[in-house]
Amino acid sequence: MNFPLYIAKRYIFSKSKSNAINIITRIASGGIIVGAMALFIVLSVFSGLREFSLSFSNDFDPDLKINPIKGKSFYISSDQEKKIKNLTEIVNYSKIIEERVLFSFDNKQQISILKGVDENFNIVSKAPQKLFSGQWLKPKTYQVVVGYGISEKLSMGLFDFNNYFEVMAPKPGKGDLALNPEDSFTKAVLIPVGIYAISEELDSKYVFADLGLAQEVLQYKNNQISGIELKLKPNSNEEVVISKIETIFNSKVNVKTRAELNATLHKMLNTENIVVYLIFTLVIIIALFNLIGAIIMMILDKKANLKTLYSLGAEIKDLRKTFLLQGTLLSFIGGIIGLLLGIIIVLIQQQFQLIMITESLAYPVVFSFMNVAIVFITILTLGFFASLIASSRVTKKLLD
């Protein structure tokens, strides 16, 4: 029988003669439980905030986006378009044009991005489903859908025929705008038929229009576009699709995934998650000083018993192992209890939405087995090293 494990279990579940040691042990156990629970809840909250933050970009950004390597636009041939359509990994694709232009309404002006989309955009993106008011634009018309932020800044409503909603884009080529500014811009009168609402940033960024209208305003040719957005089938290999697309365009385009399109956001969220994890890990480390103190007090309290075991032939390393196992078991049990309490709190918040950010928005939390594993491994690892430090106090000098 492994007598260090047997004695360690006895020391955990039996009370010491000293009431102070019992109190210190309870405090150490409580610190481990609270630390594990707090770390799991915080990681679950940040997972919820991460999912909530990314939900806006997931609704707007495609799975893959094709951009030109050089310049703002590129040409697509009918053969290339046919090859993209025949890719078995994609659901559909949408040709787009994006360009920053000037919009004006009732003597108010706003610089935003004109985004021309074709009829497949409804399949590729969820943006048409995020309408705050009105309807989505019809193909081959002068209808547009504006962001809520743009409509608010311009004080513009839908179907307002008393004022013109105009778009102006500089004509391509060289020339002095100051000499003849009127002839240096392409103008078009637009008809706002819908207002979308996704996020504060996106609502002030885009005005959606038909692809043909965007080509007309920017004086693009029929096969000239600035990008292609693709929706992939579930479980499709992104790297394989990217490789095929680069082959179709002879490596003259740049293909980005959704994560790459939001690289800054992903980096910020990952950094915040790591920082919070390190802060709470530091809190747990401080709490584990109680565990070190409790084990050292236990060593001193059981000094007579240790001398007896040493006299009977037990080695110093076995005696150290006893207290190493005691501290590790305390960390294990405390981690399990803390995780169970944390899981219960997270599930209650998911189910009953007790804590609210606003009257209609509950604080987002996500239960993840990855977070369970991270917390459990963290508690067990730190508990092991704390126990290792405390058990090193068992020396031959102490027992002499």
Short mmCIF file of N, CA, C and O in Angstrom, two decimals, residues 109-226:
data_model
loop_
_atom_site.label_atom_id
_atom_site.label_comp_id
_atom_site.label_asym_id
_atom_site.label_seq_id
_atom_site.Cartn_x
_atom_site.Cartn_y
_atom_site.Cartn_z
N GLN A 109 -23.55 66.78 -45.34
CA GLN A 109 -22.66 65.89 -46.08
C GLN A 109 -22.02 64.86 -45.16
O GLN A 109 -21.81 65.11 -43.98
N GLN A 110 -21.73 63.71 -45.75
CA GLN A 110 -21.13 62.61 -44.99
C GLN A 110 -20.26 61.78 -45.94
O GLN A 110 -20.71 61.38 -47.01
N ILE A 111 -19.02 61.54 -45.54
CA ILE A 111 -18.13 60.67 -46.31
C ILE A 111 -18.24 59.25 -45.76
O ILE A 111 -17.94 59.00 -44.58
N SER A 112 -18.69 58.34 -46.58
CA SER A 112 -18.84 56.94 -46.20
C SER A 112 -18.46 56.07 -47.39
O SER A 112 -18.09 56.56 -48.46
N ILE A 113 -18.60 54.77 -47.20
CA ILE A 113 -18.22 53.82 -48.24
C ILE A 113 -19.47 53.38 -49.02
O ILE A 113 -20.44 52.90 -48.42
N LEU A 114 -19.42 53.57 -50.32
CA LEU A 114 -20.46 53.04 -51.20
C LEU A 114 -20.11 51.59 -51.49
O LEU A 114 -19.05 51.30 -52.03
N LYS A 115 -21.00 50.70 -51.13
CA LYS A 115 -20.75 49.27 -51.36
C LYS A 115 -21.77 48.73 -52.35
O LYS A 115 -22.95 48.58 -52.04
N GLY A 116 -21.30 48.47 -53.56
CA GLY A 116 -22.16 47.89 -54.58
C GLY A 116 -22.18 46.38 -54.45
O GLY A 116 -21.12 45.74 -54.34
N VAL A 117 -23.36 45.80 -54.46
CA VAL A 117 -23.51 44.35 -54.29
C VAL A 117 -24.44 43.82 -55.39
O VAL A 117 -25.30 44.53 -55.89
N ASP A 118 -24.25 42.53 -55.72
CA ASP A 118 -25.12 41.92 -56.71
C ASP A 118 -26.26 41.17 -56.03
O ASP A 118 -26.41 41.21 -54.80
N GLU A 119 -27.03 40.43 -56.82
CA GLU A 119 -28.22 39.76 -56.28
C GLU A 119 -27.88 38.59 -55.36
O GLU A 119 -28.73 38.12 -54.60
N ASN A 120 -26.63 38.09 -55.40
CA ASN A 120 -26.23 36.97 -54.54
C ASN A 120 -25.84 37.41 -53.13
O ASN A 120 -25.57 36.57 -52.27
N PHE A 121 -25.77 38.70 -52.89
CA PHE A 121 -25.31 39.20 -51.59
C PHE A 121 -26.23 38.75 -50.46
O PHE A 121 -25.78 38.55 -49.34
N ASN A 122 -27.51 38.57 -50.76
CA ASN A 122 -28.47 38.11 -49.74
C ASN A 122 -28.11 36.72 -49.22
O ASN A 122 -28.41 36.38 -48.07
N ILE A 123 -27.46 35.91 -50.07
CA ILE A 123 -27.10 34.54 -49.69
C ILE A 123 -25.77 34.53 -48.93
O ILE A 123 -25.59 33.79 -47.98
N VAL A 124 -24.84 35.38 -49.37
CA VAL A 124 -23.49 35.39 -48.81
C VAL A 124 -23.43 36.07 -47.45
O VAL A 124 -22.71 35.64 -46.56
N SER A 125 -24.19 37.14 -47.26
CA SER A 125 -24.11 37.95 -46.05
C SER A 125 -25.45 37.99 -45.31
O SER A 125 -26.51 37.84 -45.92
N LYS A 126 -25.36 38.21 -44.00
CA LYS A 126 -26.57 38.36 -43.17
C LYS A 126 -26.98 39.82 -43.03
O LYS A 126 -27.97 40.11 -42.34
N ALA A 127 -26.23 40.73 -43.66
CA ALA A 127 -26.54 42.16 -43.55
C ALA A 127 -27.97 42.49 -43.99
O ALA A 127 -28.64 43.31 -43.34
N PRO A 128 -28.48 41.88 -45.09
CA PRO A 128 -29.87 42.19 -45.48
C PRO A 128 -30.91 41.79 -44.44
O PRO A 128 -32.04 42.27 -44.47
N GLN A 129 -30.52 40.91 -43.49
CA GLN A 129 -31.46 40.49 -42.44
C GLN A 129 -31.43 41.42 -41.23
O GLN A 129 -32.20 41.24 -40.30
N LYS A 130 -30.52 42.41 -41.25
CA LYS A 130 -30.35 43.30 -40.10
C LYS A 130 -30.98 44.67 -40.34
O LYS A 130 -30.47 45.69 -39.88
N LEU A 131 -32.08 44.69 -41.06
CA LEU A 131 -32.74 45.97 -41.36
C LEU A 131 -33.46 46.51 -40.14
O LEU A 131 -34.21 45.79 -39.46
N PHE A 132 -33.21 47.76 -39.86
CA PHE A 132 -33.90 48.45 -38.77
C PHE A 132 -35.25 48.96 -39.23
O PHE A 132 -36.23 48.99 -38.48
N SER A 133 -35.29 49.38 -40.52
CA SER A 133 -36.53 49.91 -41.08
C SER A 133 -36.48 49.77 -42.59
O SER A 133 -35.42 49.74 -43.20
N GLY A 134 -37.64 49.66 -43.20
CA GLY A 134 -37.73 49.60 -44.66
C GLY A 134 -37.47 48.22 -45.22
O GLY A 134 -37.74 47.21 -44.57
N GLN A 135 -36.91 48.18 -46.43
CA GLN A 135 -36.70 46.91 -47.14
C GLN A 135 -35.33 46.93 -47.81
O GLN A 135 -34.67 47.95 -47.89
N TRP A 136 -34.91 45.74 -48.28
CA TRP A 136 -33.62 45.64 -48.96
C TRP A 136 -33.78 46.14 -50.40
O TRP A 136 -34.87 46.09 -50.97
N LEU A 137 -32.69 46.63 -50.95
CA LEU A 137 -32.73 47.23 -52.29
C LEU A 137 -33.02 46.19 -53.37
O LEU A 137 -32.71 45.00 -53.21
N LYS A 138 -33.63 46.65 -54.46
CA LYS A 138 -33.89 45.79 -55.61
C LYS A 138 -32.76 45.94 -56.63
O LYS A 138 -32.23 47.03 -56.83
N PRO A 139 -32.36 44.83 -57.28
CA PRO A 139 -31.28 44.90 -58.27
C PRO A 139 -31.63 45.82 -59.44
O PRO A 139 -32.80 46.01 -59.79
N LYS A 140 -30.58 46.41 -60.00
CA LYS A 140 -30.69 47.25 -61.20
C LYS A 140 -31.62 48.44 -60.99
O LYS A 140 -32.41 48.80 -61.86
N THR A 141 -31.52 49.02 -59.79
CA THR A 141 -32.29 50.25 -59.48
C THR A 141 -31.35 51.23 -58.78
O THR A 141 -30.20 50.93 -58.49
N TYR A 142 -31.88 52.43 -58.50
CA TYR A 142 -31.12 53.43 -57.78
C TYR A 142 -31.44 53.38 -56.28
O TYR A 142 -31.14 54.33 -55.54
N GLN A 143 -32.04 52.29 -55.85
CA GLN A 143 -32.36 52.13 -54.44
C GLN A 143 -31.09 51.83 -53.63
O GLN A 143 -30.18 51.15 -54.11
N VAL A 144 -31.04 52.34 -52.40
CA VAL A 144 -29.90 52.10 -51.52
C VAL A 144 -30.41 51.80 -50.11
O VAL A 144 -31.52 52.18 -49.74
N VAL A 145 -29.55 51.13 -49.35
CA VAL A 145 -29.81 50.86 -47.93
C VAL A 145 -28.69 51.51 -47.14
O VAL A 145 -27.51 51.24 -47.38
N VAL A 146 -29.04 52.39 -46.22
CA VAL A 146 -28.03 53.15 -45.47
C VAL A 146 -27.96 52.65 -44.03
O VAL A 146 -28.90 52.03 -43.52
N GLY A 147 -26.84 52.94 -43.39
CA GLY A 147 -26.68 52.59 -41.98
C GLY A 147 -27.45 53.54 -41.08
O GLY A 147 -27.68 54.70 -41.42
N TYR A 148 -27.82 53.04 -39.92
CA TYR A 148 -28.58 53.86 -38.97
C TYR A 148 -27.79 55.10 -38.55
O TYR A 148 -28.35 56.19 -38.41
N GLY A 149 -26.45 54.94 -38.39
CA GLY A 149 -25.62 56.08 -38.01
C GLY A 149 -25.58 57.16 -39.08
O GLY A 149 -25.60 58.36 -38.77
N ILE A 150 -25.55 56.74 -40.36
CA ILE A 150 -25.54 57.70 -41.47
C ILE A 150 -26.87 58.45 -41.55
O ILE A 150 -26.89 59.67 -41.71
N SER A 151 -27.95 57.70 -41.44
CA SER A 151 -29.27 58.34 -41.51
C SER A 151 -29.47 59.32 -40.36
O SER A 151 -30.12 60.36 -40.51
N GLU A 152 -28.89 59.00 -39.20
CA GLU A 152 -29.03 59.88 -38.04
C GLU A 152 -28.21 61.16 -38.24
O GLU A 152 -28.68 62.26 -37.92
N LYS A 153 -26.99 61.03 -38.77
CA LYS A 153 -26.14 62.21 -38.98
C LYS A 153 -26.70 63.14 -40.04
O LYS A 153 -26.58 64.35 -39.95
N LEU A 154 -27.34 62.55 -41.06
CA LEU A 154 -27.90 63.36 -42.14
C LEU A 154 -29.35 63.75 -41.88
O LEU A 154 -29.95 64.46 -42.70
N SER A 155 -29.91 63.26 -40.74
CA SER A 155 -31.34 63.51 -40.43
C SER A 155 -32.21 63.09 -41.61
O SER A 155 -33.11 63.83 -42.06
N MET A 156 -31.96 61.89 -42.09
CA MET A 156 -32.62 61.41 -43.31
C MET A 156 -33.55 60.25 -42.99
O MET A 156 -33.20 59.34 -42.23
N GLY A 157 -34.72 60.29 -43.55
CA GLY A 157 -35.67 59.20 -43.43
C GLY A 157 -35.82 58.46 -44.75
O GLY A 157 -35.09 58.71 -45.71
N LEU A 158 -36.76 57.55 -44.81
CA LEU A 158 -36.99 56.77 -46.03
C LEU A 158 -38.06 57.44 -46.90
O LEU A 158 -39.01 58.03 -46.39
N PHE A 159 -37.87 57.32 -48.20
CA PHE A 159 -38.84 57.82 -49.18
C PHE A 159 -39.16 59.31 -48.96
O PHE A 159 -40.31 59.73 -49.02
N ASP A 160 -38.10 60.07 -48.67
CA ASP A 160 -38.25 61.52 -48.51
C ASP A 160 -38.00 62.16 -49.88
O ASP A 160 -36.86 62.35 -50.30
N PHE A 161 -39.08 62.50 -50.58
CA PHE A 161 -38.95 63.03 -51.94
C PHE A 161 -38.82 64.56 -51.96
O PHE A 161 -38.72 65.16 -53.03
N ASN A 162 -38.82 65.18 -50.78
CA ASN A 162 -38.65 66.63 -50.73
C ASN A 162 -37.18 67.04 -50.83
O ASN A 162 -36.86 68.17 -51.20
N ASN A 163 -36.29 66.10 -50.48
CA ASN A 163 -34.85 66.37 -50.55
C ASN A 163 -34.17 65.23 -51.30
O ASN A 163 -34.59 64.07 -51.21
N TYR A 164 -33.13 65.57 -52.01
CA TYR A 164 -32.39 64.58 -52.77
C TYR A 164 -31.26 63.98 -51.92
O TYR A 164 -30.54 64.71 -51.23
N PHE A 165 -31.14 62.67 -51.99
CA PHE A 165 -29.99 61.98 -51.39
C PHE A 165 -29.01 61.70 -52.53
O PHE A 165 -29.25 60.85 -53.38
N GLU A 166 -27.90 62.44 -52.54
CA GLU A 166 -26.98 62.38 -53.67
C GLU A 166 -25.65 61.73 -53.26
O GLU A 166 -25.24 61.80 -52.10
N VAL A 167 -25.01 61.13 -54.27
CA VAL A 167 -23.68 60.58 -54.09
C VAL A 167 -22.77 61.24 -55.11
O VAL A 167 -23.15 61.45 -56.27
N MET A 168 -21.55 61.59 -54.68
CA MET A 168 -20.57 62.21 -55.57
C MET A 168 -19.25 61.47 -55.44
O MET A 168 -18.77 61.25 -54.33
N ALA A 169 -18.68 61.09 -56.59
CA ALA A 169 -17.40 60.40 -56.62
C ALA A 169 -16.50 61.09 -57.63
O ALA A 169 -16.95 61.46 -58.72
N PRO A 170 -15.23 61.30 -57.29
CA PRO A 170 -14.31 61.95 -58.25
C PRO A 170 -14.11 61.09 -59.48
O PRO A 170 -13.97 59.87 -59.39
N LYS A 171 -14.09 61.73 -60.63
CA LYS A 171 -13.88 61.01 -61.87
C LYS A 171 -12.42 60.54 -61.96
O LYS A 171 -11.51 61.24 -61.51
N PRO A 172 -12.19 59.36 -62.52
CA PRO A 172 -10.81 58.87 -62.65
C PRO A 172 -10.03 59.70 -63.64
O PRO A 172 -10.59 60.30 -64.56
N GLY A 173 -8.72 59.77 -63.45
CA GLY A 173 -7.87 60.53 -64.34
C GLY A 173 -7.25 61.71 -63.64
O GLY A 173 -7.47 61.96 -62.44
N LYS A 174 -6.47 62.46 -64.35
CA LYS A 174 -5.77 63.61 -63.81
C LYS A 174 -6.47 64.90 -64.21
O LYS A 174 -7.06 65.01 -65.26
N GLY A 175 -6.38 65.87 -63.35
CA GLY A 175 -6.99 67.16 -63.64
C GLY A 175 -7.02 68.03 -62.41
O GLY A 175 -6.87 67.54 -61.29
N ASP A 176 -7.25 69.30 -62.61
CA ASP A 176 -7.29 70.25 -61.50
C ASP A 176 -8.74 70.44 -61.07
O ASP A 176 -9.57 70.98 -61.81
N LEU A 177 -9.05 69.98 -59.85
CA LEU A 177 -10.42 70.07 -59.36
C LEU A 177 -10.84 71.52 -59.15
O LEU A 177 -12.02 71.86 -59.25
N ALA A 178 -9.87 72.38 -58.86
CA ALA A 178 -10.22 73.77 -58.56
C ALA A 178 -10.70 74.52 -59.79
O ALA A 178 -11.49 75.45 -59.69
N LEU A 179 -10.25 74.13 -60.98
CA LEU A 179 -10.63 74.83 -62.19
C LEU A 179 -12.09 74.58 -62.55
O LEU A 179 -12.82 75.49 -62.92
N ASN A 180 -12.51 73.34 -62.47
CA ASN A 180 -13.88 73.01 -62.85
C ASN A 180 -14.39 71.88 -61.96
O ASN A 180 -14.45 70.72 -62.37
N PRO A 181 -14.74 72.19 -60.70
CA PRO A 181 -15.13 71.14 -59.76
C PRO A 181 -16.40 70.40 -60.16
O PRO A 181 -16.56 69.23 -59.85
N GLU A 182 -17.33 71.08 -60.86
CA GLU A 182 -18.58 70.44 -61.22
C GLU A 182 -18.37 69.27 -62.18
O GLU A 182 -19.05 68.25 -62.10
N ASP A 183 -17.43 69.43 -63.10
CA ASP A 183 -17.17 68.39 -64.09
C ASP A 183 -16.18 67.34 -63.59
O ASP A 183 -15.88 66.39 -64.31
N SER A 184 -15.68 67.52 -62.39
CA SER A 184 -14.68 66.58 -61.86
C SER A 184 -15.31 65.47 -61.03
O SER A 184 -14.60 64.57 -60.56
N PHE A 185 -16.64 65.52 -60.85
CA PHE A 185 -17.32 64.51 -60.04
C PHE A 185 -18.45 63.86 -60.83
O PHE A 185 -19.10 64.50 -61.65
N THR A 186 -18.65 62.58 -60.55
CA THR A 186 -19.81 61.86 -61.05
C THR A 186 -20.89 61.90 -59.97
O THR A 186 -20.62 61.58 -58.82
N LYS A 187 -22.09 62.30 -60.36
CA LYS A 187 -23.18 62.43 -59.39
C LYS A 187 -24.32 61.49 -59.73
O LYS A 187 -24.53 61.13 -60.88
N ALA A 188 -25.05 61.10 -58.71
CA ALA A 188 -26.25 60.29 -58.92
C ALA A 188 -27.20 60.54 -57.76
O ALA A 188 -26.78 60.74 -56.62
N VAL A 189 -28.49 60.56 -58.07
CA VAL A 189 -29.52 60.72 -57.04
C VAL A 189 -29.99 59.34 -56.62
O VAL A 189 -30.39 58.52 -57.45
N LEU A 190 -29.94 59.08 -55.32
CA LEU A 190 -30.25 57.75 -54.78
C LEU A 190 -31.61 57.76 -54.08
O LEU A 190 -32.10 58.82 -53.66
N ILE A 191 -32.18 56.57 -53.96
CA ILE A 191 -33.48 56.43 -53.29
C ILE A 191 -33.30 55.53 -52.06
O ILE A 191 -33.19 54.30 -52.19
N PRO A 192 -33.24 56.09 -50.85
CA PRO A 192 -33.10 55.26 -49.64
C PRO A 192 -34.39 54.47 -49.38
O PRO A 192 -35.46 55.06 -49.23
N VAL A 193 -34.28 53.16 -49.36
CA VAL A 193 -35.46 52.32 -49.12
C VAL A 193 -35.33 51.48 -47.85
O VAL A 193 -36.28 50.82 -47.44
N GLY A 194 -34.14 51.50 -47.23
CA GLY A 194 -33.94 50.70 -46.02
C GLY A 194 -32.84 51.27 -45.15
O GLY A 194 -31.93 51.96 -45.62
N ILE A 195 -32.93 50.97 -43.86
CA ILE A 195 -31.91 51.37 -42.89
C ILE A 195 -31.50 50.13 -42.11
O ILE A 195 -32.34 49.45 -41.53
N TYR A 196 -30.20 49.81 -42.12
CA TYR A 196 -29.72 48.64 -41.39
C TYR A 196 -29.10 49.07 -40.07
O TYR A 196 -28.65 50.20 -39.90
N ALA A 197 -29.08 48.14 -39.12
CA ALA A 197 -28.49 48.40 -37.81
C ALA A 197 -27.75 47.14 -37.36
O ALA A 197 -28.38 46.13 -37.06
N ILE A 198 -26.41 47.21 -37.34
CA ILE A 198 -25.59 46.07 -36.93
C ILE A 198 -24.76 46.45 -35.70
O ILE A 198 -24.87 45.84 -34.65
N SER A 199 -23.90 47.44 -35.85
CA SER A 199 -23.11 47.96 -34.74
C SER A 199 -22.85 49.44 -35.00
O SER A 199 -23.02 49.92 -36.12
N GLU A 200 -22.40 50.13 -33.96
CA GLU A 200 -22.19 51.58 -34.09
C GLU A 200 -21.17 51.90 -35.17
O GLU A 200 -21.34 52.85 -35.94
N GLU A 201 -20.11 51.10 -35.26
CA GLU A 201 -19.07 51.35 -36.26
C GLU A 201 -19.58 51.07 -37.67
O GLU A 201 -19.42 51.89 -38.58
N LEU A 202 -20.22 49.93 -37.87
CA LEU A 202 -20.68 49.55 -39.20
C LEU A 202 -21.85 50.41 -39.66
O LEU A 202 -22.01 50.66 -40.86
N ASP A 203 -22.67 50.87 -38.72
CA ASP A 203 -23.85 51.67 -39.08
C ASP A 203 -23.48 53.03 -39.66
O ASP A 203 -24.30 53.69 -40.29
N SER A 204 -22.24 53.47 -39.41
CA SER A 204 -21.79 54.76 -39.94
C SER A 204 -20.79 54.60 -41.08
O SER A 204 -20.13 55.57 -41.47
N LYS A 205 -20.67 53.38 -41.59
CA LYS A 205 -19.60 53.10 -42.55
C LYS A 205 -20.08 52.87 -43.98
O LYS A 205 -19.44 53.32 -44.93
N TYR A 206 -21.22 52.18 -44.16
CA TYR A 206 -21.59 51.70 -45.49
C TYR A 206 -22.95 52.24 -45.96
O TYR A 206 -23.86 52.44 -45.15
N VAL A 207 -23.02 52.42 -47.26
CA VAL A 207 -24.28 52.61 -47.98
C VAL A 207 -24.32 51.55 -49.06
O VAL A 207 -23.47 51.52 -49.95
N PHE A 208 -25.30 50.65 -48.98
CA PHE A 208 -25.40 49.55 -49.93
C PHE A 208 -26.18 49.99 -51.17
O PHE A 208 -27.23 50.64 -51.05
N ALA A 209 -25.65 49.63 -52.32
CA ALA A 209 -26.30 49.96 -53.59
C ALA A 209 -26.15 48.78 -54.55
O ALA A 209 -25.40 47.83 -54.26
N ASP A 210 -26.85 48.85 -55.66
CA ASP A 210 -26.71 47.80 -56.68
C ASP A 210 -25.31 47.88 -57.30
O ASP A 210 -24.72 48.96 -57.43
N LEU A 211 -24.78 46.74 -57.68
CA LEU A 211 -23.43 46.68 -58.26
C LEU A 211 -23.33 47.55 -59.51
O LEU A 211 -22.34 48.28 -59.70
N GLY A 212 -24.36 47.51 -60.37
CA GLY A 212 -24.35 48.30 -61.58
C GLY A 212 -24.34 49.79 -61.29
O GLY A 212 -23.67 50.57 -61.98
N LEU A 213 -25.08 50.21 -60.26
CA LEU A 213 -25.10 51.62 -59.88
C LEU A 213 -23.72 52.06 -59.40
O LEU A 213 -23.25 53.15 -59.76
N ALA A 214 -23.06 51.23 -58.60
CA ALA A 214 -21.72 51.55 -58.11
C ALA A 214 -20.74 51.66 -59.28
O ALA A 214 -19.88 52.55 -59.29
N GLN A 215 -20.85 50.76 -60.25
CA GLN A 215 -19.98 50.82 -61.42
C GLN A 215 -20.23 52.10 -62.23
O GLN A 215 -19.30 52.70 -62.75
N GLU A 216 -21.47 52.50 -62.28
CA GLU A 216 -21.81 53.74 -63.01
C GLU A 216 -21.24 54.96 -62.31
O GLU A 216 -20.66 55.84 -62.95
N VAL A 217 -21.40 55.03 -60.99
CA VAL A 217 -20.92 56.19 -60.23
C VAL A 217 -19.40 56.27 -60.27
O VAL A 217 -18.82 57.35 -60.43
N LEU A 218 -18.73 55.13 -60.15
CA LEU A 218 -17.27 55.12 -60.11
C LEU A 218 -16.65 54.97 -61.49
O LEU A 218 -15.42 54.93 -61.61
N GLN A 219 -17.52 54.86 -62.51
CA GLN A 219 -17.08 54.71 -63.90
C GLN A 219 -16.20 53.47 -64.08
O GLN A 219 -15.14 53.50 -64.72
N TYR A 220 -16.66 52.36 -63.48
CA TYR A 220 -16.01 51.07 -63.67
C TYR A 220 -16.60 50.38 -64.89
O TYR A 220 -17.75 50.64 -65.27
N LYS A 221 -15.84 49.47 -65.46
CA LYS A 221 -16.35 48.65 -66.55
C LYS A 221 -17.20 47.52 -66.00
O LYS A 221 -17.20 47.24 -64.80
N ASN A 222 -17.93 46.83 -66.88
CA ASN A 222 -18.87 45.80 -66.45
C ASN A 222 -18.19 44.65 -65.71
O ASN A 222 -18.79 44.04 -64.82
N ASN A 223 -16.97 44.32 -66.09
CA ASN A 223 -16.26 43.21 -65.45
C ASN A 223 -15.21 43.69 -64.45
O ASN A 223 -14.34 42.93 -64.04
N GLN A 224 -15.32 44.97 -64.04
CA GLN A 224 -14.38 45.53 -63.08
C GLN A 224 -15.02 45.61 -61.70
O GLN A 224 -16.09 46.20 -61.53
N ILE A 225 -14.39 45.00 -60.73
CA ILE A 225 -14.93 44.95 -59.36
C ILE A 225 -13.78 45.19 -58.38
O ILE A 225 -12.61 45.19 -58.75
N SER A 226 -14.13 45.38 -57.12
CA SER A 226 -13.09 45.58 -56.10
C SER A 226 -12.95 44.39 -55.17
O SER A 226 -12.03 44.35 -54.36
#
